[in-house]
Each structure stands twice: as structure tokens, then as C-alpha cells.
XYZ file of N, CA, C and O in Angstrom:
568
model
N 0.694 -1.048 0.065
C -0.061 0.011 -0.117
C 0.960 1.372 -0.286
O 1.749 1.495 0.610
N 0.453 2.218 -0.607
C 1.345 3.614 -0.702
C 0.900 4.362 0.228
O -0.258 4.253 1.113
N 1.814 4.875 0.845
C 1.798 5.949 1.854
C 1.627 7.431 1.687
O 2.013 7.687 0.559
N 0.222 7.560 2.156
C 0.072 9.194 1.615
C 1.041 10.376 2.369
O 0.922 10.128 3.559
N 1.734 11.249 1.738
C 2.398 12.079 2.547
C 1.943 13.138 2.843
O 2.586 14.020 3.441
N 0.842 13.617 2.500
C 0.030 14.954 2.879
C -1.400 14.502 3.033
O -1.842 13.506 2.350
N -1.810 15.331 3.578
C -3.378 15.258 4.202
C -3.962 16.492 3.168
O -3.835 17.543 3.165
N -5.235 16.003 2.639
C -6.194 16.994 2.367
C -6.988 17.917 3.077
O -7.308 17.421 4.002
N -7.201 19.106 2.841
C -7.909 20.038 3.999
C -8.464 21.306 3.407
O -8.124 21.487 2.309
N -9.133 21.740 4.245
C -9.773 23.149 3.869
C -10.328 23.809 5.557
O -10.294 23.267 6.287
N -10.206 25.076 5.026
C -10.765 25.991 6.135
C -12.237 26.318 5.865
O -12.832 26.850 4.910
N -12.932 26.154 6.933
C -14.513 26.459 6.857
C -14.560 27.628 7.855
O -14.306 27.917 8.930
N -15.317 28.767 7.178
C -15.230 30.105 7.784
C -16.912 30.366 8.053
O -17.120 31.353 8.599
N -17.637 29.669 7.386
C -19.211 30.193 7.527
C -20.051 28.747 7.209
O -19.771 27.879 6.574
N -21.277 28.612 7.729
C -22.033 27.432 7.706
C -22.493 27.392 6.135
O -22.711 28.576 5.468
N -22.996 26.638 5.734
C -23.693 26.369 4.154
C -22.390 25.820 3.369
O -22.690 25.746 2.134
N -21.151 25.948 3.896
C -19.925 25.687 3.020
C -19.775 24.143 2.640
O -20.468 23.206 3.442
N -19.428 23.664 1.655
C -19.029 22.461 1.493
C -17.684 22.170 0.680
O -17.326 23.227 0.056
N -17.144 20.982 0.767
C -16.096 20.918 -0.285
C -16.091 19.577 -0.657
O -16.434 18.427 0.198
N -15.595 19.333 -1.816
C -15.431 18.000 -2.716
C -14.270 17.397 -2.606
O -13.206 17.830 -2.739
N -14.243 15.919 -1.844
C -12.907 15.210 -2.024
C -12.922 14.335 -3.116
O -13.943 13.669 -3.453
N -11.622 13.855 -3.653
C -11.628 12.905 -4.736
C -11.961 11.591 -4.252
O -11.933 11.157 -3.217
N -12.496 10.715 -5.151
C -12.790 9.242 -4.733
C -11.799 8.681 -3.905
O -10.505 8.845 -4.428
N -11.930 7.765 -2.938
C -11.026 7.094 -2.430
C -10.033 8.037 -1.704
O -9.010 7.378 -1.063
N -10.230 8.988 -0.982
C -9.609 10.001 -0.024
C -9.831 9.350 1.310
O -10.884 9.210 1.790
N -8.437 8.689 1.885
C -8.508 8.012 3.094
C -8.735 9.105 4.351
O -9.449 8.475 5.267
N -8.581 10.307 4.266
C -8.842 11.139 5.289
C -8.572 12.865 4.996
O -7.945 12.829 3.866
N -9.089 13.730 6.005
C -9.239 14.959 5.444
C -9.088 15.762 6.833
O -9.755 15.056 7.755
N -8.507 16.853 6.676
C -8.760 17.873 7.980
C -9.582 18.971 7.460
O -9.776 19.588 6.319
N -10.155 19.675 8.367
C -11.196 20.828 8.440
C -10.753 21.974 9.280
O -10.527 21.574 10.544
N -10.229 23.035 8.944
C -9.588 23.946 9.808
C -10.916 25.019 10.539
O -11.468 25.692 9.552
N -11.366 24.994 11.553
C -12.541 25.561 11.924
C -12.017 27.047 12.798
O -12.947 27.534 13.829
N -10.783 27.171 12.851
C -10.286 28.261 13.408
C -10.509 29.527 13.258
O -11.022 30.653 14.113
N -11.228 30.212 12.237
C -12.046 31.307 11.643
C -13.126 31.431 12.356
O -13.435 32.330 12.789
N -13.772 30.304 12.986
C -14.992 30.322 13.693
C -14.993 30.334 15.238
O -15.350 30.952 15.897
N -14.023 29.023 15.643
C -13.946 29.038 16.983
C -12.784 29.320 17.440
O -12.437 29.033 18.760
N -11.873 29.838 16.776
C -10.367 30.358 17.457
C -10.605 31.178 18.470
O -11.554 32.151 18.517
N -10.040 30.856 19.739
C -10.216 31.823 20.865
C -11.469 31.391 21.820
O -11.573 31.814 22.713
N -12.413 30.474 21.121
C -13.442 29.832 21.756
C -13.159 28.472 21.874
O -12.074 27.794 22.183
N -14.377 27.875 22.200
C -14.260 26.540 22.576
C -15.453 25.572 21.664
O -16.776 26.092 21.940
N -14.951 24.486 21.343
C -16.011 23.547 20.615
C -16.520 22.504 22.028
O -16.096 21.976 22.593
N -17.822 22.600 22.013
C -18.740 22.077 22.802
C -19.376 20.914 22.513
O -19.447 19.851 23.007
N -19.708 20.674 21.209
C -20.101 19.655 20.529
C -20.150 19.434 19.151
O -19.917 20.349 18.287
N -20.085 18.228 18.442
C -19.801 17.944 16.917
C -20.779 16.766 16.854
O -20.850 15.639 17.519
N -21.191 16.781 15.483
C -21.671 15.318 15.077
C -21.710 15.401 13.682
O -21.364 16.360 12.934
N -21.924 14.303 12.963
C -21.571 13.885 11.461
C -22.918 13.050 11.250
O -23.400 12.363 12.075
N -23.334 13.135 9.960
C -24.414 12.418 9.429
C -24.155 10.933 8.707
O -25.056 10.258 8.499
N -23.160 10.588 8.578
C -22.740 9.465 7.922
C -21.992 8.212 8.346
O -20.810 8.389 8.138
N -22.318 7.675 9.511
C -21.259 6.594 9.943
C -20.689 5.495 9.228
O -19.782 4.939 9.315
N -21.635 5.269 7.993
C -21.168 4.245 7.143
C -19.950 4.911 6.428
O -19.211 4.097 5.609
N -19.753 6.158 6.222
C -18.667 6.665 5.478
C -17.413 6.912 6.065
O -16.524 7.091 6.088
N -18.025 7.534 7.600
C -16.759 8.145 8.497
C -16.279 7.124 9.421
O -17.197 6.492 10.355
N -15.236 6.468 9.454
C -14.451 5.703 10.560
C -14.405 6.277 11.593
O -14.553 5.762 12.668
N -13.513 7.397 11.760
C -13.406 8.255 13.039
C -13.342 9.869 12.552
O -12.954 10.168 11.683
N -14.020 10.256 13.621
C -13.688 12.057 13.313
C -13.486 12.637 14.534
O -14.116 12.081 15.941
N -12.227 13.430 14.745
C -11.722 14.034 15.890
C -11.567 15.510 15.820
O -11.287 15.831 14.913
N -11.852 16.272 16.964
C -11.647 17.868 16.970
C -10.555 18.120 17.861
O -10.587 17.226 19.071
N -9.282 18.557 17.625
C -8.534 19.017 18.354
C -8.961 20.626 19.117
O -8.956 21.393 18.186
N -9.218 20.501 20.328
C -9.498 21.738 20.818
C -8.467 22.792 20.914
O -8.848 23.846 20.641
N -7.208 22.550 21.147
C -6.183 23.361 20.888
C -5.960 23.804 19.573
O -5.968 25.206 19.537
N -5.951 23.301 18.457
C -5.844 23.648 17.065
C -7.014 23.753 16.725
O -6.680 24.420 15.330
N -7.982 23.581 17.094
C -9.429 23.769 16.028
C -9.363 23.316 14.752
O -9.675 23.781 13.897
N -8.790 21.954 14.711
C -8.759 21.244 13.547
C -9.942 20.073 13.781
O -9.631 19.459 14.669
N -10.445 19.644 12.689
C -11.376 18.483 12.560
C -10.655 17.395 11.389
O -10.622 17.937 10.626
N -10.186 16.122 12.127
C -9.743 15.333 11.207
C -10.802 14.245 11.048
O -11.488 13.830 11.973
N -11.108 13.680 9.684
C -12.066 12.748 9.471
C -11.234 11.674 8.805
O -10.530 12.032 7.656
N -11.058 10.121 9.231
C -10.877 9.031 8.602
C -11.930 8.384 8.033
O -13.054 8.430 8.578
N -11.863 8.400 6.633
C -13.096 7.815 6.091
C -12.821 5.965 5.826
O -11.704 5.655 5.625
N -14.024 5.568 5.794
C -13.954 3.926 5.357
C -13.494 3.941 4.002
O -13.636 4.834 3.162
N -12.813 2.744 3.363
C -12.639 2.369 2.097
C -13.514 3.002 1.005
O -13.423 2.882 -0.402
N -14.871 2.404 1.591
C -16.063 2.318 0.815
C -16.794 3.620 0.670
O -17.782 3.637 0.537
N -16.160 4.877 1.286
C -16.818 5.934 1.572
C -17.214 6.911 0.182
O -18.043 7.750 0.073
N -16.327 6.560 -0.957
C -16.857 7.375 -2.492
C -17.929 7.310 -2.641
O -18.936 6.183 -2.510
N -18.430 8.524 -3.175
C -20.059 8.516 -3.322
C -20.751 9.162 -2.343
O -21.997 9.418 -2.343
N -20.248 9.118 -0.983
C -20.833 9.756 0.319
C -20.831 11.279 0.310
O -19.756 11.965 0.033
N -21.868 11.656 1.073
C -22.043 12.905 1.532
C -21.956 12.775 3.013
O -22.863 11.747 3.637
N -21.198 13.936 3.795
C -21.181 13.725 5.132
C -21.494 15.106 5.815
O -20.795 16.053 5.380
N -22.763 15.546 6.290
C -22.945 16.631 6.921
C -22.549 16.714 8.475
O -22.562 15.812 8.984
N -22.019 17.736 8.788
C -21.172 17.955 9.861
C -21.900 19.307 10.564
O -22.138 20.254 10.010
N -22.061 19.339 11.699
C -22.391 20.374 12.803
C -21.452 20.345 13.908
O -21.296 19.305 14.568
N -20.878 21.433 14.076
C -20.215 21.800 15.256
C -20.811 23.078 15.969
O -21.032 24.015 15.298
N -20.738 22.638 17.570
C -21.474 24.104 18.270
C -20.482 24.468 19.097
O -19.522 23.558 19.712
N -20.373 25.469 19.800
C -19.674 25.947 20.657
C -19.668 27.435 20.760
O -20.358 28.156 20.813
N -18.495 27.949 21.530
C -18.413 29.248 22.012
C -17.365 29.995 21.084
O -16.385 29.275 20.724
N -17.631 31.226 20.544
C -16.457 31.978 19.884
C -15.770 32.544 21.176
O -16.235 32.559 22.247
N -14.680 33.558 20.551
C -13.773 34.348 21.306
C -14.654 35.426 22.013
O -14.193 35.414 23.311
N -15.616 35.991 21.895
C -16.155 36.938 22.999
C -17.388 36.326 23.722
O -17.917 36.709 24.374
N -17.388 34.696 23.459
C -18.299 33.804 24.642
C -19.624 33.671 23.971
O -20.531 33.055 24.559
N -19.960 34.290 23.007
C -21.448 33.994 22.421
C -21.312 32.767 21.755
O -20.412 31.938 21.467
N -22.505 32.312 21.643
C -22.592 30.809 20.891
C -22.442 30.991 19.396
O -23.013 31.706 19.086
N -22.136 29.624 18.867
C -22.208 29.741 17.448
C -22.472 28.094 17.089
O -21.844 27.288 17.792
N -22.672 28.083 15.972
C -22.853 26.696 15.176
C -22.240 26.796 13.774
O -22.259 27.796 13.045
N -21.930 25.579 13.380
C -21.173 25.652 11.995
C -21.694 24.288 11.286
O -21.319 23.185 11.718
N -22.287 24.476 10.398
C -22.818 23.280 9.531
C -22.218 23.262 8.297
O -22.096 24.410 7.454
N -21.716 22.144 7.800
C -21.019 22.170 6.472
C -21.059 20.771 5.979
O -21.510 19.832 6.578
N -20.819 20.284 4.738
C -20.983 19.169 4.149
C -19.339 18.821 3.334
O -18.910 19.608 2.950
N -19.022 17.651 3.484
C -17.839 16.935 2.790
C -18.585 15.757 2.248
O -19.125 15.006 2.337
N -18.030 16.136 0.531
C -18.599 15.490 -0.252
C -17.630 14.626 -1.099
O -16.749 15.178 -1.374
N -17.792 13.170 -1.330
C -16.529 12.408 -1.618
C -17.202 11.834 -2.960
O -18.293 11.461 -3.380
N -16.276 12.033 -4.104
C -16.702 12.125 -5.333
C -16.962 10.385 -5.580
O -16.450 9.633 -4.726
N -18.069 10.056 -6.535
C -17.901 8.428 -6.979
C -16.516 7.908 -7.541
O -16.042 8.593 -8.414
N -16.340 6.972 -7.054
C -15.231 6.063 -7.412
C -15.967 5.494 -8.996
O -16.605 4.883 -9.302
N -14.742 6.043 -10.125
C -15.098 5.067 -11.304
C -14.302 3.585 -11.675
O -13.200 3.603 -10.879
N -14.955 2.682 -12.236
C -14.371 1.517 -12.324
C -12.917 1.692 -13.081
O -11.935 1.184 -12.675
N -12.771 2.608 -13.994
C -11.427 2.697 -14.620
C -11.409 4.248 -15.072
O -12.502 4.666 -15.716
N -9.983 4.536 -15.021
C -9.804 6.019 -15.547
C -9.766 5.691 -16.776
O -9.421 4.561 -17.396
N -9.489 6.706 -17.923
C -9.386 6.489 -19.227
C -7.972 5.478 -19.360
O -8.254 4.805 -20.278
N -6.870 5.997 -18.671
C -5.808 5.092 -18.791
C -6.109 3.710 -18.355
O -5.378 2.604 -19.004
N -6.764 3.408 -17.024
C -6.802 2.306 -17.131
C -7.443 1.376 -17.942
O -7.646 0.344 -18.221
N -8.770 2.039 -18.554
C -9.269 1.313 -19.462
C -8.897 1.013 -20.912
O -8.785 -0.109 -21.514
N -7.677 1.882 -21.235
C -6.802 1.608 -22.190
C -5.876 0.457 -21.623
O -5.706 -0.476 -22.725
N -5.396 0.324 -20.785
C -4.557 -0.586 -20.406
C -5.462 -1.950 -20.147
O -4.985 -3.263 -20.684
N -6.523 -2.007 -19.698
C -7.643 -3.243 -19.787
C -7.804 -3.616 -21.212
O -7.730 -4.773 -21.319
N -8.158 -2.645 -22.076
C -8.175 -3.097 -23.302
C -7.174 -3.742 -23.835
O -7.145 -4.719 -24.647
N -5.960 -3.254 -23.797
C -4.762 -3.753 -24.274
C -4.381 -5.224 -23.664
O -3.984 -5.915 -24.425
N -4.795 -5.266 -22.351
C -4.807 -6.845 -21.581
C -5.821 -7.731 -22.378
O -5.200 -8.731 -22.870
N -6.665 -7.195 -22.979
C -7.916 -7.860 -23.405
C -7.009 -8.560 -24.734
O -7.470 -9.553 -25.223
N -6.704 -7.677 -25.369
C -5.892 -7.829 -26.906
C -4.915 -8.949 -26.361
O -4.743 -9.882 -27.417
N -4.330 -8.652 -25.586
C -3.026 -9.816 -25.555
C -3.853 -11.178 -25.262
O -3.104 -12.084 -25.599
N -4.768 -11.189 -24.316
C -5.467 -12.370 -23.874
C -5.967 -13.111 -25.334
O -5.853 -14.191 -25.389
N -6.465 -12.105 -26.093
C -7.041 -12.824 -27.403
C -6.133 -13.724 -28.149
O -6.059 -14.508 -28.727
N -4.929 -12.899 -28.372
C -3.574 -13.447 -29.171
C -3.227 -14.654 -28.270
O -2.779 -15.689 -28.957
N -2.981 -14.544 -27.038
C -2.698 -15.770 -26.327
C -3.536 -16.934 -26.353
O -3.200 -18.401 -27.055
N -4.714 -16.794 -26.504
C -5.613 -17.790 -26.841
C -5.804 -18.299 -27.979
O -5.777 -19.535 -28.570
N -5.667 -17.293 -29.185
C -5.762 -17.674 -30.572
C -4.163 -18.675 -30.778
O -4.366 -19.364 -31.266
N -3.085 -18.252 -30.177
C -1.876 -18.723 -30.475
C -1.951 -20.265 -29.921
O -1.620 -21.375 -30.291
N -2.693 -20.321 -28.612
C -2.774 -21.646 -27.874
C -3.737 -22.773 -28.855
O -3.476 -23.858 -29.177
N -4.739 -21.964 -29.539
C -5.648 -22.909 -30.459
C -4.725 -23.268 -31.548
O -4.690 -24.358 -32.116
N -3.885 -22.301 -32.057
C -3.122 -22.827 -33.115
C -2.119 -23.654 -32.972
O -2.186 -24.668 -33.764
N -1.547 -23.787 -31.829
C -0.549 -24.931 -31.448
C -1.303 -26.061 -31.067
O -0.787 -27.275 -31.809
N -2.500 -26.078 -30.646
C -3.324 -27.282 -30.319
C -3.610 -27.737 -31.708
O -3.435 -29.276 -31.781
N -4.090 -27.000 -32.776
C -4.715 -27.696 -33.662
C -3.477 -28.296 -34.379
O -3.567 -29.281 -35.360
N -2.201 -27.539 -34.516
C -1.114 -28.086 -35.575
C -0.655 -29.281 -34.710
O -0.193 -30.261 -35.392
N -0.713 -29.519 -33.146
C -0.342 -30.451 -32.615
C -1.118 -31.753 -32.962
O -0.535 -33.039 -33.410
N -2.470 -31.451 -33.231
C -3.307 -32.568 -33.529
C -3.233 -32.882 -34.829
O -3.164 -34.193 -35.184
N -3.159 -32.259 -35.924
C -2.734 -32.522 -37.374
C -1.694 -33.176 -37.225
O -1.490 -34.270 -38.155
N -0.245 -33.017 -36.785
C 0.808 -33.660 -36.676
C 0.564 -34.981 -36.136
O 1.079 -36.023 -37.038
N -0.144 -35.242 -35.154
C -0.377 -36.513 -34.610
C -1.001 -37.415 -35.433
O -1.067 -38.570 -35.695
N -2.216 -36.854 -36.287
C -2.986 -37.267 -36.873
C -2.260 -38.000 -38.244
O -2.573 -38.978 -38.859
N -1.311 -36.776 -38.934
C -0.373 -37.299 -40.269
C 0.543 -38.243 -39.675
O 0.701 -39.269 -40.846
N 1.022 -38.471 -38.438
C 2.096 -39.716 -38.176
C 1.301 -40.846 -37.903
O 1.722 -41.918 -38.147
N 0.009 -40.609 -37.593
C -0.678 -41.993 -37.198
C -1.240 -42.614 -38.110
O -1.155 -43.850 -38.489
């Protein structure tokens, strides 16, 4: 398995925002400092336990980290975070994380798959030719 050297992330500064992740993104972070910096997150929830393996908020850094299940492609996760802002007033932040659908093959994968089928056809035809030639040789000798 390949090791991912960086994590995808976004800063969310108002409710109603959403961001789209590529299919099969294993994890992402959401920076919520613009809303809760200097304040405190007191509650958080998400809508899709079938897509989200783990979601954690760092109180100190005001970052939410989401780790997705491998089959999360094509999912939408609605997130709700509540707490207090720097002046002590209450605030909520609602946003969506949308993961693109996984496609079976990219264009390159489709070309490779097509080439592989061509090779398989050649191999099968070659085997049939060899078998037919072998049978003819045996019949002629016998």
C-alpha cells in the first residue's frame, strides 16, 4: 500500500459551505479556527457513520480530522459543530463533505484493460493454433 505524504484539507469559515474530495480519499482535515479560534467547541456530530471511520476535533488547534472507510466514495457527510466563539457567544457551524464517486477505470486504466484483452485474445488464438497444429501432426503421423 502506498503511504500518503500529505493530507487534504480546507478552512471552513461559515455555515453552508461544502468541499469535495476525490474518490478514495482516506482522510481530510477541516480548519475551524476562523469560527471557533479563541473559543471552545462543545459539541459536534456528523450524518454518515457508514462513510466516517473516525472524526476527531483538536480543541487546542481547532482542527477536525476525518478518517473515511475505504467504501466511502460517493458519500456525503453533513457536519454540525457547536460551541462558543472568542467573545463568549454561542455559534454553530454546518457544512458538508462530499466524496466523488469512484469510477471503475480511468481513461488510462480502460486503455490498459483493453490492451490486456487484446493480449489475452492473441494468447488464446496462439494456444488454439498450437493445439490444432499438434493434432494435425499426430493425425498425419498416425
